[in-house]
Coordinates of C-alpha atoms and ligand atoms in Angstrom, one line a residue:
M1 CA 62.3 -93.7 -9.7
A2 CA 60.9 -90.6 -11.2
D3 CA 63.1 -88.9 -13.7
H4 CA 62.2 -85.2 -13.2
R5 CA 64.8 -82.7 -14.0
T6 CA 66.1 -80.9 -11.0
I7 CA 68.4 -78.5 -12.6
K8 CA 67.7 -76.1 -15.5
P9 CA 69.6 -77.2 -18.5
E10 CA 71.3 -74.7 -20.8
G11 CA 68.7 -73.1 -22.9
G12 CA 65.9 -73.2 -20.4
V13 CA 63.2 -75.5 -19.1
G14 CA 61.4 -76.2 -22.3
G15 CA 58.2 -74.7 -23.6
I16 CA 57.6 -71.3 -25.2
V17 CA 60.0 -68.8 -23.8
I18 CA 58.5 -65.5 -22.8
K19 CA 61.4 -63.0 -22.5
D20 CA 61.9 -60.6 -19.6
D21 CA 61.1 -57.6 -21.7
W22 CA 57.7 -59.0 -22.9
P23 CA 55.2 -56.1 -22.2
G24 CA 52.1 -58.2 -22.8
Y25 CA 49.1 -56.8 -24.7
R26 CA 47.0 -53.8 -23.7
M27 CA 43.9 -54.9 -21.8
D28 CA 41.5 -53.0 -24.2
L29 CA 42.6 -55.2 -27.1
F30 CA 40.7 -58.1 -25.4
T31 CA 37.6 -58.8 -23.4
Y32 CA 37.7 -59.6 -19.8
P33 CA 35.4 -59.2 -16.8
E34 CA 34.4 -55.6 -16.3
H35 CA 34.9 -55.9 -12.5
Y36 CA 38.7 -56.2 -13.0
S37 CA 39.0 -53.2 -15.2
E38 CA 41.4 -51.3 -12.9
D39 CA 43.1 -54.4 -11.4
L40 CA 45.1 -55.7 -14.3
E41 CA 48.2 -54.3 -16.1
C42 CA 48.2 -56.3 -19.3
V43 CA 47.2 -59.6 -21.0
Y44 CA 50.3 -61.6 -20.7
L45 CA 49.2 -64.9 -22.4
P46 CA 45.8 -64.7 -24.2
H47 CA 43.4 -67.6 -23.7
G48 CA 43.8 -68.8 -27.3
I49 CA 47.6 -69.4 -27.1
I50 CA 47.2 -71.2 -23.8
M51 CA 44.7 -73.6 -25.5
D52 CA 46.9 -74.1 -28.5
R53 CA 49.9 -74.9 -26.4
T54 CA 47.9 -77.1 -24.2
E55 CA 46.8 -79.1 -27.3
R56 CA 50.4 -79.7 -28.2
L57 CA 51.3 -80.8 -24.7
A58 CA 48.4 -83.3 -24.9
R59 CA 50.0 -84.7 -28.1
N60 CA 53.4 -85.0 -26.5
I61 CA 51.9 -86.7 -23.5
M62 CA 49.9 -89.1 -25.7
D63 CA 53.1 -89.9 -27.7
D64 CA 54.9 -90.8 -24.5
L65 CA 52.1 -92.3 -22.4
G66 CA 49.4 -93.3 -24.8
D67 CA 50.0 -97.0 -24.4
H68 CA 49.7 -96.9 -20.6
D69 CA 46.8 -96.4 -18.3
I70 CA 47.3 -93.2 -16.3
V71 CA 46.1 -91.5 -13.2
V72 CA 46.0 -87.7 -13.8
L73 CA 46.6 -85.9 -10.4
C74 CA 45.2 -82.4 -10.7
V75 CA 46.8 -79.9 -8.3
L76 CA 44.1 -77.7 -7.0
K77 CA 43.0 -75.0 -7.0
G78 CA 45.1 -73.3 -9.6
G79 CA 45.5 -76.4 -11.9
Y80 CA 41.8 -77.0 -12.4
Q81 CA 41.4 -75.1 -15.7
F82 CA 44.7 -76.4 -17.3
C83 CA 43.9 -80.0 -16.1
A84 CA 40.3 -79.8 -17.5
D85 CA 41.6 -78.5 -20.9
L86 CA 44.5 -80.9 -21.1
V87 CA 42.3 -83.8 -20.2
E88 CA 39.9 -82.8 -23.0
Y89 CA 42.6 -82.7 -25.6
I90 CA 44.0 -86.0 -24.4
K91 CA 40.5 -87.5 -24.7
T92 CA 40.1 -86.2 -28.2
L93 CA 43.5 -87.5 -29.3
S94 CA 42.8 -90.9 -27.7
R95 CA 39.4 -91.1 -29.5
N96 CA 41.0 -90.3 -32.9
S97 CA 44.0 -92.7 -32.6
N98 CA 44.5 -96.4 -32.3
K99 CA 45.8 -95.9 -28.8
S100 CA 43.2 -96.4 -26.1
L101 CA 44.2 -94.6 -23.0
L102 CA 42.4 -95.4 -19.8
M103 CA 42.5 -92.3 -17.6
R104 CA 41.5 -91.7 -14.0
V105 CA 41.4 -88.1 -12.7
D106 CA 42.2 -87.4 -9.0
F107 CA 42.8 -84.3 -7.1
I108 CA 45.0 -82.9 -4.5
R109 CA 44.7 -79.5 -2.9
L110 CA 47.8 -77.5 -2.0
K111 CA 48.2 -74.0 -0.6
S112 CA 51.5 -72.1 -0.2
Y113 CA 50.7 -68.5 -1.2
L114 CA 49.4 -65.5 0.7
N115 CA 49.0 -62.3 -1.3
D116 CA 51.8 -62.6 -3.9
Q117 CA 54.3 -64.2 -1.6
S118 CA 55.2 -67.9 -1.1
T119 CA 54.8 -69.0 2.4
E120 CA 57.3 -71.5 3.8
H121 CA 55.0 -74.3 4.3
L122 CA 53.3 -76.6 1.8
H123 CA 49.9 -77.3 3.1
I124 CA 48.1 -80.3 1.7
V125 CA 44.7 -79.1 2.5
G126 CA 42.6 -81.8 0.9
A127 CA 43.3 -85.0 -0.9
E128 CA 41.5 -88.1 -1.8
D129 CA 43.1 -91.3 -0.6
L130 CA 46.2 -91.4 -2.7
S131 CA 46.7 -95.1 -2.3
V132 CA 45.1 -95.4 -5.7
L133 CA 48.4 -94.2 -7.1
N134 CA 50.1 -97.4 -6.0
G135 CA 51.7 -99.2 -9.1
K136 CA 50.2 -96.6 -11.5
N137 CA 51.5 -94.2 -14.1
V138 CA 50.9 -90.8 -12.6
L139 CA 50.7 -87.5 -14.4
I140 CA 50.7 -84.6 -12.0
V141 CA 49.1 -81.5 -13.6
E142 CA 50.1 -78.1 -12.1
A143 CA 49.4 -74.6 -13.3
I144 CA 52.6 -72.9 -12.2
V145 CA 56.0 -73.9 -10.9
D146 CA 58.3 -71.2 -9.6
T147 CA 61.1 -72.2 -7.2
G148 CA 60.0 -75.9 -7.6
K149 CA 60.0 -76.4 -3.9
T150 CA 56.3 -77.1 -3.8
M151 CA 56.7 -79.6 -6.7
K152 CA 59.6 -81.2 -5.0
A153 CA 57.6 -81.7 -1.8
L154 CA 54.6 -82.9 -3.7
L155 CA 56.7 -85.5 -5.6
K156 CA 58.2 -86.8 -2.4
H157 CA 54.7 -87.1 -1.0
V158 CA 53.3 -88.9 -4.1
E159 CA 56.3 -91.3 -4.2
T160 CA 55.4 -92.5 -0.7
F161 CA 52.4 -94.2 -2.4
R162 CA 54.8 -96.2 -4.7
P163 CA 53.6 -95.3 -8.2
K164 CA 55.1 -97.0 -11.2
M165 CA 56.0 -93.8 -12.9
V166 CA 55.5 -90.1 -12.3
K167 CA 55.5 -87.4 -14.9
V168 CA 54.7 -83.7 -14.4
A169 CA 52.9 -81.3 -16.7
G170 CA 53.3 -77.6 -15.8
L171 CA 51.6 -74.9 -17.8
L172 CA 53.9 -72.2 -16.6
V173 CA 57.5 -72.3 -15.2
K174 CA 58.9 -69.1 -13.8
R175 CA 62.5 -68.1 -14.3
V176 CA 63.6 -67.6 -10.8
A177 CA 67.1 -67.1 -9.4
N178 CA 66.6 -69.6 -6.6
G179 CA 65.0 -72.4 -8.7
V180 CA 66.2 -75.4 -6.8
G181 CA 63.3 -77.7 -6.9
S182 CA 61.9 -80.0 -9.5
L183 CA 60.9 -79.0 -13.0
P184 CA 58.0 -80.5 -15.0
D185 CA 58.6 -82.9 -17.9
Y186 CA 56.1 -81.1 -20.0
V187 CA 56.2 -77.3 -19.9
G188 CA 53.7 -74.9 -21.5
F189 CA 55.5 -71.6 -21.2
E190 CA 58.6 -70.4 -19.4
I191 CA 57.9 -66.9 -18.0
P192 CA 59.7 -64.1 -16.2
N193 CA 59.3 -63.8 -12.5
R194 CA 56.1 -61.8 -12.4
F195 CA 53.0 -62.5 -10.5
V196 CA 50.3 -63.6 -12.9
V197 CA 46.6 -64.3 -12.5
G198 CA 43.8 -65.7 -14.5
Y199 CA 43.0 -69.1 -16.1
A200 CA 42.4 -70.4 -12.6
L201 CA 45.5 -68.8 -11.1
D202 CA 44.5 -66.5 -8.2
Y203 CA 45.6 -63.7 -6.0
N204 CA 43.9 -64.4 -2.7
E205 CA 41.2 -66.4 -4.5
Y206 CA 40.4 -63.6 -6.9
F207 CA 40.9 -63.6 -10.8
R208 CA 40.2 -67.3 -11.2
D209 CA 37.2 -66.2 -13.4
L210 CA 39.5 -64.6 -15.9
N211 CA 40.2 -66.5 -19.2
H212 CA 43.5 -64.9 -20.1
I213 CA 46.7 -65.0 -18.0
C214 CA 47.3 -61.4 -17.0
V215 CA 49.7 -59.4 -14.8
I216 CA 47.9 -57.9 -11.8
S217 CA 48.3 -54.1 -11.3
E218 CA 49.5 -52.4 -8.1
R219 CA 46.0 -51.3 -7.5
G220 CA 44.7 -54.8 -7.9
K221 CA 47.2 -56.1 -5.4
I222 CA 46.1 -53.4 -2.9
K223 CA 42.3 -54.0 -3.6
Y224 CA 42.5 -57.7 -2.9
K225 CA 45.1 -57.8 -0.2
I226 CA 44.4 -59.6 3.1
Ligands
HPA301 N1 50.2 -66.4 -9.7 C1 49.3 -67.1 -8.9 N2 49.6 -68.1 -8.2 C2 51.0 -68.4 -8.1 C3 52.0 -67.7 -8.8 C4 51.5 -66.6 -9.7 O1 52.3 -65.9 -10.4 N3 53.2 -68.2 -8.5 C5 52.9 -69.2 -7.6 N4 51.6 -69.3 -7.3
MG302 MG1 47.0 -69.5 -5.3

């Protein structure tokens, strides 16, 4: 039913490619919460470029789905900021075009990370009744996809509710050696395999209050370890 790509095609997964040697920007070139001053190594993706790329993804989504009614399924917690901004851009585009897109927003909460390591289990720790997805066009909105295993498991779960169509928007896709799972249809950025935080992405629940996507420092990892 769903037509997600499961293997990385030649030339990457789509989106803006951040190369392995990208050093990021020095922290002092930007503003960020003072309480994180020792905990971050660099600004990897400034807030502005995240917003600009999200605006373009919204346009691609409108071009493809603008004539349908859709259910946006936001993957919490990390996806909340991306989802909110993406939905805002889609709303603006919809208002300013002759396409009138009826959009519902639902939420699902997943957890698979402890410290900076993926745990084996996908926990669906909170979900509304997903039977609303039955027969609908669903857009799953996720902040980050690495191995794709979580996405694969989530797709399998979503498909049990028999949606008409499922598309996935992922802000970040990590280049990982063992990427075997599902890839998003809409990709913001393809990034190296580094642990990033900010723009709602967390390390043990910290750093969600950071606008930029940053690389956490060793000191930060130790300070917030559990
Ligand atoms: N940062 C935050 N959460 C994550 C990441 C990451 O790099 N990868 C998977 N979940
Ligand atoms: Mg997390």
